[in-house]
PDB file of C-alpha atoms (C1' of nucleotides) in Angstrom:
ATOM      1  CA  MET A   1     122.865 162.822-169.386  1.00 97.00           C
ATOM      2  CA  LYS A   2     122.112 166.266-168.022  1.00 98.00           C
ATOM      3  CA  ILE A   3     120.456 166.839-164.664  1.00 98.00           C
ATOM      4  CA  ALA A   4     119.527 170.067-162.884  1.00 98.00           C
ATOM      5  CA  THR A   5     118.025 171.516-159.731  1.00 98.00           C
ATOM      6  CA  TRP A   6     115.945 174.674-159.437  1.00 98.00           C
ATOM      7  CA  ASN A   7     113.959 176.295-156.652  1.00 98.00           C
ATOM      8  CA  VAL A   8     111.268 177.707-158.933  1.00 98.00           C
ATOM      9  CA  ASN A   9     109.277 179.608-156.255  1.00 98.00           C
ATOM     10  CA  SER A  10     105.835 178.583-157.562  1.00 98.00           C
ATOM     11  CA  VAL A  11     105.669 176.442-160.674  1.00 98.00           C
ATOM     12  CA  ARG A  12     102.322 177.971-161.623  1.00 97.00           C
ATOM     13  CA  ALA A  13     103.778 181.488-161.631  1.00 97.00           C
ATOM     14  CA  ARG A  14     107.016 180.287-163.271  1.00 97.00           C
ATOM     15  CA  SER A  15     105.811 177.747-165.830  1.00 97.00           C
ATOM     16  CA  PRO A  16     106.749 179.751-168.962  1.00 96.00           C
ATOM     17  CA  ARG A  17     110.271 180.317-167.683  1.00 97.00           C
ATOM     18  CA  VAL A  18     110.750 176.703-166.636  1.00 98.00           C
ATOM     19  CA  ILE A  19     109.501 175.524-170.014  1.00 98.00           C
ATOM     20  CA  SER A  20     111.877 177.775-171.956  1.00 97.00           C
ATOM     21  CA  PHE A  21     114.747 176.656-169.707  1.00 98.00           C
ATOM     22  CA  LEU A  22     113.992 173.002-170.522  1.00 98.00           C
ATOM     23  CA  GLU A  23     113.741 173.764-174.230  1.00 98.00           C
ATOM     24  CA  ARG A  24     117.016 175.671-174.168  1.00 97.00           C
ATOM     25  CA  THR A  25     119.115 173.283-172.079  1.00 98.00           C
ATOM     26  CA  LYS A  26     117.324 170.002-172.856  1.00 98.00           C
ATOM     27  CA  VAL A  27     118.140 168.636-169.409  1.00 98.00           C
ATOM     28  CA  ASP A  28     117.011 165.044-168.965  1.00 98.00           C
ATOM     29  CA  VAL A  29     115.895 165.432-165.362  1.00 98.00           C
ATOM     30  CA  LEU A  30     115.001 168.643-163.517  1.00 98.00           C
ATOM     31  CA  GLY A  31     114.452 168.484-159.756  1.00 98.00           C
ATOM     32  CA  MET A  32     112.287 171.388-158.653  1.00 98.00           C
ATOM     33  CA  GLN A  33     111.664 172.850-155.219  1.00 98.00           C
ATOM     34  CA  GLU A  34     108.991 175.212-153.908  1.00 98.00           C
ATOM     35  CA  ILE A  35     106.445 174.272-156.541  1.00 98.00           C
ATOM     36  CA  LYS A  36     103.906 175.747-154.071  1.00 97.00           C
ATOM     37  CA  CYS A  37     100.960 173.650-155.201  1.00 97.00           C
ATOM     38  CA  LYS A  38      99.248 170.290-154.917  1.00 97.00           C
ATOM     39  CA  PRO A  39      99.756 167.722-157.683  1.00 97.00           C
ATOM     40  CA  GLU A  40      96.273 168.392-159.092  1.00 96.00           C
ATOM     41  CA  GLN A  41      97.200 172.071-159.533  1.00 97.00           C
ATOM     42  CA  PHE A  42     100.461 171.394-161.409  1.00 97.00           C
ATOM     43  CA  PRO A  43     100.599 172.768-164.980  1.00 97.00           C
ATOM     44  CA  TYR A  44     101.296 169.335-166.504  1.00 97.00           C
ATOM     45  CA  ALA A  45     100.107 170.243-169.992  1.00 97.00           C
ATOM     46  CA  ASP A  46     102.861 172.846-170.467  1.00 97.00           C
ATOM     47  CA  PHE A  47     105.497 170.195-169.786  1.00 98.00           C
ATOM     48  CA  GLU A  48     103.838 167.442-171.816  1.00 98.00           C
ATOM     49  CA  ALA A  49     103.656 169.791-174.786  1.00 98.00           C
ATOM     50  CA  ILE A  50     107.465 169.881-174.979  1.00 98.00           C
ATOM     51  CA  GLY A  51     108.040 166.172-174.335  1.00 98.00           C
ATOM     52  CA  TYR A  52     108.473 166.076-170.570  1.00 98.00           C
ATOM     53  CA  LYS A  53     106.656 164.153-167.890  1.00 98.00           C
ATOM     54  CA  VAL A  54     106.213 165.293-164.305  1.00 98.00           C
ATOM     55  CA  ILE A  55     105.982 163.710-160.880  1.00 98.00           C
ATOM     56  CA  ALA A  56     104.856 166.257-158.295  1.00 98.00           C
ATOM     57  CA  HIS A  57     104.663 166.059-154.523  1.00 98.00           C
ATOM     58  CA  GLY A  58     102.901 168.921-152.753  1.00 97.00           C
ATOM     59  CA  LEU A  59     100.507 169.075-149.809  1.00 96.00           C
ATOM     60  CA  ASN A  60      99.405 172.728-149.985  1.00 96.00           C
ATOM     61  CA  GLN A  61     100.607 176.169-151.108  1.00 95.00           C
ATOM     62  CA  TRP A  62     103.931 175.833-149.297  1.00 96.00           C
ATOM     63  CA  ASN A  63     107.059 173.856-150.093  1.00 97.00           C
ATOM     64  CA  GLY A  64     106.475 171.120-152.674  1.00 98.00           C
ATOM     65  CA  VAL A  65     109.013 169.235-154.807  1.00 98.00           C
ATOM     66  CA  ALA A  66     108.842 167.632-158.240  1.00 98.00           C
ATOM     67  CA  PHE A  67     110.683 166.043-161.129  1.00 98.00           C
ATOM     68  CA  ALA A  68     110.289 166.978-164.768  1.00 98.00           C
ATOM     69  CA  TYR A  69     111.998 164.439-167.031  1.00 98.00           C
ATOM     70  CA  ARG A  70     112.199 163.587-170.705  1.00 98.00           C
ATOM     71  CA  ALA A  71     109.191 161.446-171.559  1.00 98.00           C
ATOM     72  CA  GLU A  72     111.249 158.509-172.814  1.00 98.00           C
ATOM     73  CA  LEU A  73     112.830 157.992-169.377  1.00 98.00           C
ATOM     74  CA  GLU A  74     111.264 155.570-166.944  1.00 98.00           C
ATOM     75  CA  PRO A  75     111.774 156.609-163.330  1.00 98.00           C
ATOM     76  CA  GLN A  76     112.006 153.780-160.828  1.00 98.00           C
ATOM     77  CA  ASP A  77     111.705 153.342-157.069  1.00 98.00           C
ATOM     78  CA  LEU A  78     109.810 156.591-156.478  1.00 98.00           C
ATOM     79  CA  GLU A  79     109.813 157.864-152.894  1.00 98.00           C
ATOM     80  CA  LEU A  80     107.987 160.912-151.518  1.00 98.00           C
ATOM     81  CA  SER A  81     110.095 161.144-148.361  1.00 97.00           C
ATOM     82  CA  PHE A  82     113.401 159.740-147.163  1.00 97.00           C
ATOM     83  CA  SER A  83     113.756 157.226-144.375  1.00 96.00           C
ATOM     84  CA  ALA A  84     112.804 158.763-140.992  1.00 96.00           C
ATOM     85  CA  GLN A  85     112.273 162.214-142.535  1.00 97.00           C
ATOM     86  CA  PRO A  86     111.240 164.399-139.586  1.00 97.00           C
ATOM     87  CA  SER A  87     107.870 166.099-139.317  1.00 96.00           C
ATOM     88  CA  PHE A  88     107.102 169.707-138.373  1.00 96.00           C
ATOM     89  CA  LYS A  89     103.948 170.255-136.306  1.00 93.00           C
ATOM     90  CA  ASP A  90     103.092 166.589-136.869  1.00 93.00           C
ATOM     91  CA  VAL A  91     103.266 166.851-140.653  1.00 95.00           C
ATOM     92  CA  VAL A  92     105.914 165.258-142.881  1.00 96.00           C
ATOM     93  CA  GLU A  93     106.158 168.140-145.317  1.00 97.00           C
ATOM     94  CA  ALA A  94     106.654 167.893-149.090  1.00 98.00           C
ATOM     95  CA  ARG A  95     110.393 168.552-149.038  1.00 98.00           C
ATOM     96  CA  ALA A  96     111.872 165.449-150.634  1.00 98.00           C
ATOM     97  CA  ILE A  97     111.242 163.337-153.703  1.00 98.00           C
ATOM     98  CA  GLY A  98     113.527 160.573-154.922  1.00 98.00           C
ATOM     99  CA  ALA A  99     113.624 158.416-158.045  1.00 98.00           C
ATOM    100  CA  THR A 100     116.120 156.523-160.172  1.00 98.00           C
ATOM    101  CA  PHE A 101     116.659 157.691-163.761  1.00 98.00           C
ATOM    102  CA  ASN A 102     118.913 155.649-166.051  1.00 98.00           C
ATOM    103  CA  GLY A 103     120.418 154.037-162.967  1.00 98.00           C
ATOM    104  CA  VAL A 104     121.149 157.355-161.241  1.00 98.00           C
ATOM    105  CA  ARG A 105     119.431 157.845-157.885  1.00 98.00           C
ATOM    106  CA  ILE A 106     118.297 161.474-157.663  1.00 98.00           C
ATOM    107  CA  TRP A 107     116.714 163.377-154.773  1.00 98.00           C
ATOM    108  CA  SER A 108     115.113 166.805-155.139  1.00 98.00           C
ATOM    109  CA  LEU A 109     115.314 168.410-151.695  1.00 98.00           C
ATOM    110  CA  TYR A 110     113.947 171.538-150.096  1.00 98.00           C
ATOM    111  CA  VAL A 111     115.741 171.839-146.755  1.00 98.00           C
ATOM    112  CA  PRO A 112     113.813 173.794-144.089  1.00 97.00           C
ATOM    113  CA  HIS A 113     114.797 177.464-143.862  1.00 97.00           C
ATOM    114  CA  GLY A 114     115.489 177.587-140.115  1.00 96.00           C
ATOM    115  CA  ARG A 115     113.956 181.056-139.616  1.00 96.00           C
ATOM    116  CA  GLY A 116     116.170 181.969-136.644  1.00 95.00           C
ATOM    117  CA  LEU A 117     118.955 180.456-134.567  1.00 96.00           C
ATOM    118  CA  ASP A 118     116.642 179.827-131.601  1.00 94.00           C
ATOM    119  CA  ASP A 119     113.539 179.061-133.644  1.00 95.00           C
ATOM    120  CA  PRO A 120     112.005 175.565-133.487  1.00 95.00           C
ATOM    121  CA  HIS A 121     112.321 175.579-137.269  1.00 97.00           C
ATOM    122  CA  MET A 122     116.126 175.561-136.886  1.00 97.00           C
ATOM    123  CA  GLU A 123     115.985 172.383-134.809  1.00 96.00           C
ATOM    124  CA  TYR A 124     113.777 170.932-137.542  1.00 97.00           C
ATOM    125  CA  LYS A 125     116.285 171.988-140.204  1.00 98.00           C
ATOM    126  CA  LEU A 126     119.215 170.355-138.404  1.00 98.00           C
ATOM    127  CA  GLU A 127     117.275 167.170-137.762  1.00 97.00           C
ATOM    128  CA  PHE A 128     116.172 167.037-141.393  1.00 98.00           C
ATOM    129  CA  LEU A 129     119.793 167.255-142.536  1.00 98.00           C
ATOM    130  CA  ASP A 130     121.019 164.796-139.917  1.00 98.00           C
ATOM    131  CA  ARG A 131     118.505 162.138-140.895  1.00 98.00           C
ATOM    132  CA  LEU A 132     119.067 162.725-144.578  1.00 98.00           C
ATOM    133  CA  ALA A 133     122.801 162.185-144.077  1.00 98.00           C
ATOM    134  CA  SER A 134     122.198 159.027-142.013  1.00 98.00           C
ATOM    135  CA  ASP A 135     119.834 157.592-144.598  1.00 98.00           C
ATOM    136  CA  THR A 136     122.271 158.417-147.402  1.00 98.00           C
ATOM    137  CA  ALA A 137     125.215 156.923-145.508  1.00 98.00           C
ATOM    138  CA  GLU A 138     123.276 153.715-145.009  1.00 98.00           C
ATOM    139  CA  GLN A 139     122.548 153.413-148.722  1.00 98.00           C
ATOM    140  CA  LEU A 140     126.168 154.050-149.640  1.00 98.00           C
ATOM    141  CA  GLU A 141     127.361 151.466-147.134  1.00 98.00           C
ATOM    142  CA  GLU A 142     125.028 148.926-148.702  1.00 98.00           C
ATOM    143  CA  ASN A 143     126.107 149.868-152.191  1.00 98.00           C
ATOM    144  CA  PRO A 144     129.393 151.833-152.422  1.00 98.00           C
ATOM    145  CA  ASP A 145     129.048 151.984-156.218  1.00 98.00           C
ATOM    146  CA  LEU A 146     125.698 153.750-156.069  1.00 98.00           C
ATOM    147  CA  GLU A 147     125.423 156.670-158.476  1.00 98.00           C
ATOM    148  CA  LEU A 148     123.599 159.185-156.300  1.00 98.00           C
ATOM    149  CA  CYS A 149     122.875 162.909-156.423  1.00 98.00           C
ATOM    150  CA  LEU A 150     121.310 164.940-153.628  1.00 98.00           C
ATOM    151  CA  MET A 151     120.192 168.127-155.295  1.00 98.00           C
ATOM    152  CA  GLY A 152     118.231 171.091-154.095  1.00 98.00           C
ATOM    153  CA  ASP A 153     117.928 174.187-151.955  1.00 98.00           C
ATOM    154  CA  PHE A 154     119.967 173.416-148.830  1.00 98.00           C
ATOM    155  CA  ASN A 155     119.422 176.857-147.264  1.00 98.00           C
ATOM    156  CA  ILE A 156     123.051 176.791-146.094  1.00 98.00           C
ATOM    157  CA  ALA A 157     126.019 178.824-147.299  1.00 98.00           C
ATOM    158  CA  PRO A 158     128.923 176.461-146.518  1.00 98.00           C
ATOM    159  CA  LEU A 159     131.763 178.957-147.060  1.00 97.00           C
ATOM    160  CA  ASP A 160     132.181 182.607-146.120  1.00 97.00           C
ATOM    161  CA  SER A 161     132.576 183.375-149.811  1.00 97.00           C
ATOM    162  CA  ASP A 162     129.072 181.981-150.400  1.00 98.00           C
ATOM    163  CA  VAL A 163     127.504 185.124-148.882  1.00 97.00           C
ATOM    164  CA  TYR A 164     127.884 188.705-150.082  1.00 97.00           C
ATOM    165  CA  ASP A 165     127.908 190.130-146.562  1.00 96.00           C
ATOM    166  CA  LEU A 166     128.412 187.783-143.619  1.00 96.00           C
ATOM    167  CA  SER A 167     127.452 190.425-141.087  1.00 95.00           C
ATOM    168  CA  LEU A 168     123.852 190.505-142.357  1.00 95.00           C
ATOM    169  CA  PHE A 169     123.131 186.853-141.595  1.00 96.00           C
ATOM    170  CA  GLU A 170     122.760 184.632-138.563  1.00 96.00           C
ATOM    171  CA  THR A 171     121.067 181.640-140.147  1.00 97.00           C
ATOM    172  CA  HIS A 172     122.494 179.861-143.212  1.00 97.00           C
ATOM    173  CA  ILE A 173     126.056 180.464-141.954  1.00 97.00           C
ATOM    174  CA  SER A 174     125.934 179.258-138.343  1.00 97.00           C
ATOM    175  CA  GLU A 175     128.341 176.592-137.153  1.00 97.00           C
ATOM    176  CA  PRO A 176     125.654 173.906-136.584  1.00 97.00           C
ATOM    177  CA  GLU A 177     124.278 174.446-140.079  1.00 98.00           C
ATOM    178  CA  ARG A 178     127.690 174.296-141.683  1.00 98.00           C
ATOM    179  CA  GLN A 179     128.563 171.159-139.728  1.00 98.00           C
ATOM    180  CA  ALA A 180     125.315 169.588-140.909  1.00 98.00           C
ATOM    181  CA  PHE A 181     126.358 170.353-144.482  1.00 98.00           C
ATOM    182  CA  GLU A 182     129.889 169.040-144.004  1.00 98.00           C
ATOM    183  CA  ALA A 183     128.436 165.752-142.791  1.00 98.00           C
ATOM    184  CA  PHE A 184     127.489 164.997-146.390  1.00 98.00           C
ATOM    185  CA  GLU A 185     131.081 165.430-147.473  1.00 98.00           C
ATOM    186  CA  GLN A 186     132.202 163.167-144.638  1.00 98.00           C
ATOM    187  CA  ILE A 187     130.059 160.342-145.984  1.00 98.00           C
ATOM    188  CA  GLY A 188     131.618 160.654-149.423  1.00 97.00           C
ATOM    189  CA  LEU A 189     129.506 163.198-151.283  1.00 98.00           C
ATOM    190  CA  THR A 190     131.100 166.016-153.270  1.00 97.00           C
ATOM    191  CA  ASP A 191     129.913 169.472-154.230  1.00 97.00           C
ATOM    192  CA  THR A 192     131.135 168.917-157.769  1.00 91.00           C
ATOM    193  CA  VAL A 193     129.792 172.176-159.131  1.00 97.00           C
ATOM    194  CA  ARG A 194     131.986 174.324-156.901  1.00 97.00           C
ATOM    195  CA  ASP A 195     135.240 173.424-158.647  1.00 95.00           C
ATOM    196  CA  LEU A 196     133.731 173.767-162.109  1.00 97.00           C
ATOM    197  CA  VAL A 197     131.861 177.009-161.361  1.00 98.00           C
ATOM    198  CA  PRO A 198     133.623 178.984-158.634  1.00 97.00           C
ATOM    199  CA  ASN A 199     132.425 182.309-157.274  1.00 96.00           C
ATOM    200  CA  GLN A 200     128.853 182.156-158.475  1.00 97.00           C
ATOM    201  CA  TYR A 201     125.777 182.672-156.325  1.00 98.00           C
ATOM    202  CA  THR A 202     122.562 180.716-156.863  1.00 98.00           C
ATOM    203  CA  TYR A 203     120.106 182.979-155.022  1.00 98.00           C
ATOM    204  CA  TRP A 204     119.430 186.714-154.781  1.00 98.00           C
ATOM    205  CA  ASP A 205     116.668 188.150-152.584  1.00 97.00           C
ATOM    206  CA  TYR A 206     113.941 190.006-154.471  1.00 97.00           C
ATOM    207  CA  LYS A 207     114.339 192.972-152.115  1.00 95.00           C
ATOM    208  CA  ASP A 208     116.698 195.928-152.236  1.00 94.00           C
ATOM    209  CA  LEU A 209     118.003 195.450-155.777  1.00 95.00           C
ATOM    210  CA  CYS A 210     120.007 192.465-154.588  1.00 96.00           C
ATOM    211  CA  PHE A 211     120.492 191.005-158.048  1.00 97.00           C
ATOM    212  CA  PRO A 212     121.800 194.177-159.766  1.00 96.00           C
ATOM    213  CA  LYS A 213     124.190 194.608-156.845  1.00 96.00           C
ATOM    214  CA  ASN A 214     125.096 190.898-156.931  1.00 97.00           C
ATOM    215  CA  ASN A 215     124.124 190.607-153.273  1.00 97.00           C
ATOM    216  CA  GLY A 216     123.528 186.886-153.374  1.00 97.00           C
ATOM    217  CA  MET A 217     124.171 183.567-151.719  1.00 98.00           C
ATOM    218  CA  ARG A 218     125.260 180.149-152.838  1.00 98.00           C
ATOM    219  CA  ILE A 219     122.741 177.792-151.229  1.00 98.00           C
ATOM    220  CA  ASP A 220     121.658 175.416-154.024  1.00 98.00           C
ATOM    221  CA  PHE A 221     123.780 172.327-154.550  1.00 98.00           C
ATOM    222  CA  CYS A 222     124.206 169.052-156.401  1.00 98.00           C
ATOM    223  CA  LEU A 223     126.060 166.625-154.133  1.00 98.00           C
ATOM    224  CA  THR A 224     127.340 163.532-155.914  1.00 98.00           C
ATOM    225  CA  SER A 225     128.479 160.155-154.637  1.00 98.00           C
ATOM    226  CA  GLU A 226     131.978 158.949-155.583  1.00 98.00           C
ATOM    227  CA  ALA A 227     130.672 156.765-158.398  1.00 98.00           C
ATOM    228  CA  LEU A 228     128.654 159.626-159.872  1.00 98.00           C
ATOM    229  CA  THR A 229     131.397 162.212-159.368  1.00 98.00           C
ATOM    230  CA  GLU A 230     133.523 160.160-161.766  1.00 98.00           C
ATOM    231  CA  ARG A 231     130.922 160.781-164.448  1.00 98.00           C
ATOM    232  CA  VAL A 232     130.719 164.563-164.057  1.00 98.00           C
ATOM    233  CA  VAL A 233     131.992 166.262-167.209  1.00 98.00           C
ATOM    234  CA  GLY A 234     130.511 169.734-166.809  1.00 98.00           C
ATOM    235  CA  ALA A 235     128.403 172.052-164.708  1.00 98.00           C
ATOM    236  CA  SER A 236     126.773 175.449-164.859  1.00 98.00           C
ATOM    237  CA  ILE A 237     124.916 177.911-162.671  1.00 98.00           C
ATOM    238  CA  GLU A 238     122.374 179.587-164.911  1.00 98.00           C
ATOM    239  CA  ARG A 239     122.762 183.131-163.655  1.00 97.00           C
ATOM    240  CA  ASP A 240     120.887 184.627-166.599  1.00 97.00           C
ATOM    241  CA  GLU A 241     117.699 182.955-165.356  1.00 98.00           C
ATOM    242  CA  ARG A 242     117.567 185.640-162.640  1.00 98.00           C
ATOM    243  CA  LYS A 243     117.199 188.338-165.305  1.00 97.00           C
ATOM    244  CA  GLY A 244     114.155 189.630-167.160  1.00 95.00           C
ATOM    245  CA  GLU A 245     110.466 189.396-166.406  1.00 94.00           C
ATOM    246  CA  GLY A 246     109.182 187.252-163.559  1.00 95.00           C
ATOM    247  CA  PRO A 247     112.278 185.341-162.464  1.00 97.00           C
ATOM    248  CA  SER A 248     112.516 183.007-159.483  1.00 98.00           C
ATOM    249  CA  ASP A 249     114.828 184.286-156.768  1.00 98.00           C
ATOM    250  CA  HIS A 250     116.953 181.143-157.358  1.00 98.00           C
ATOM    251  CA  VAL A 251     118.645 180.027-160.592  1.00 98.00           C
ATOM    252  CA  PRO A 252     119.147 176.486-161.922  1.00 98.00           C
ATOM    253  CA  VAL A 253     122.279 174.469-161.175  1.00 98.00           C
ATOM    254  CA  VAL A 254     123.095 172.037-163.992  1.00 98.00           C
ATOM    255  CA  LEU A 255     125.287 168.945-163.958  1.00 98.00           C
ATOM    256  CA  GLU A 256     126.422 167.140-167.094  1.00 98.00           C
ATOM    257  CA  LEU A 257     127.277 163.445-166.837  1.00 98.00           C
ATOM    258  CA  SER A 258     129.159 161.219-169.258  1.00 97.00           C
ATOM    259  CA  ASP A 259     127.179 158.349-170.807  1.00 90.00           C
TER     260      ASP A 259
ATOM    261  C1'  DA B   1     109.799 209.479-143.227  1.00 55.11           C
ATOM    262  C1'  DT B   2     108.323 205.369-144.914  1.00 55.11           C
ATOM    263  C1'  DG B   3     108.659 201.207-147.121  1.00 55.11           C
ATOM    264  C1'  DG B   4     111.199 199.131-149.949  1.00 55.11           C
ATOM    265  C1'  DT B   5     109.812 191.913-153.152  1.00 55.11           C
ATOM    266  C1'  DA B   6     107.176 188.104-154.403  1.00 55.11           C
ATOM    267  C1'  DG B   7     104.133 184.125-153.850  1.00 55.11           C
ATOM    268  C1'  DT B   8      99.663 182.204-152.124  1.00 55.11           C
ATOM    269  C1'  DC B   9      95.225 183.425-150.818  1.00 55.11           C
ATOM    270  C1'  DG B  10      92.045 186.591-150.001  1.00 55.11           C
ATOM    271  C1'  DA B  11      94.477 188.149-143.794  1.00 55.11           C
ATOM    272  C1'  DA B  12      98.575 186.825-142.821  1.00 55.11           C
ATOM    273  C1'  DC B  13     102.309 183.934-143.479  1.00 55.11           C
ATOM    274  C1'  DT B  14     106.553 182.333-145.741  1.00 55.11           C
ATOM    275  C1'  DA B  15     110.939 183.158-147.578  1.00 55.11           C
TER     276       DA B  15
END
DNA sequence: ATGGTAGTCGAACTA
């Protein structure tokens, strides 16, 4: 089984590229972030034409998360938010979608950006991560054998080597953000991709020729529970997806699991 | 010297 995460930065603008990625890699489940549309605006037909089904969760032109999965799979226990997911300006935004595929519990997550160290959005970001970790810890306590993957755009660079120039950033690298990320490791999750694919960014800003200069960041992750980590047999960061016409500013992160 | 990217929506906001 192959699973992947990708911040597509508008699925309507990116549909041809997402489709060719699915055809090329044949991933079973793709968790998307920043679909930037409501479910009724999602380009379902493109996905159905190549044998995939879609579950989309979007409230407006911002944020939005979704799953595309091979049509023969039957997702179970769908959730459009995690337990006690915080709201921003009284709205629980479309930043999380969870479902179980072939017994593997998968969450596609778009963690709030933060905007600035003293911005209310940063408090929102930290609370989002804190509650996500608490909810996940609770599930793992109930069922230590749970095969779980939290995948998505975490908007955090956990290590200094995850940023091309530390001096240019305040958010994404701050101590509170990094502690919030480490909390997931403390409850037993592992960033499995890091060992298999070291020294590879997942995001390059559109501005200032960042991609040609390899001025990027590693902020997209697949965090696996102990039971699922045992099944990881391969991983890739699809750097080539940043090339060519009309790329997203993020590339897919792929995890291969044994059967 | 300025604006320098991309998306949504149709001015300004988000990243």
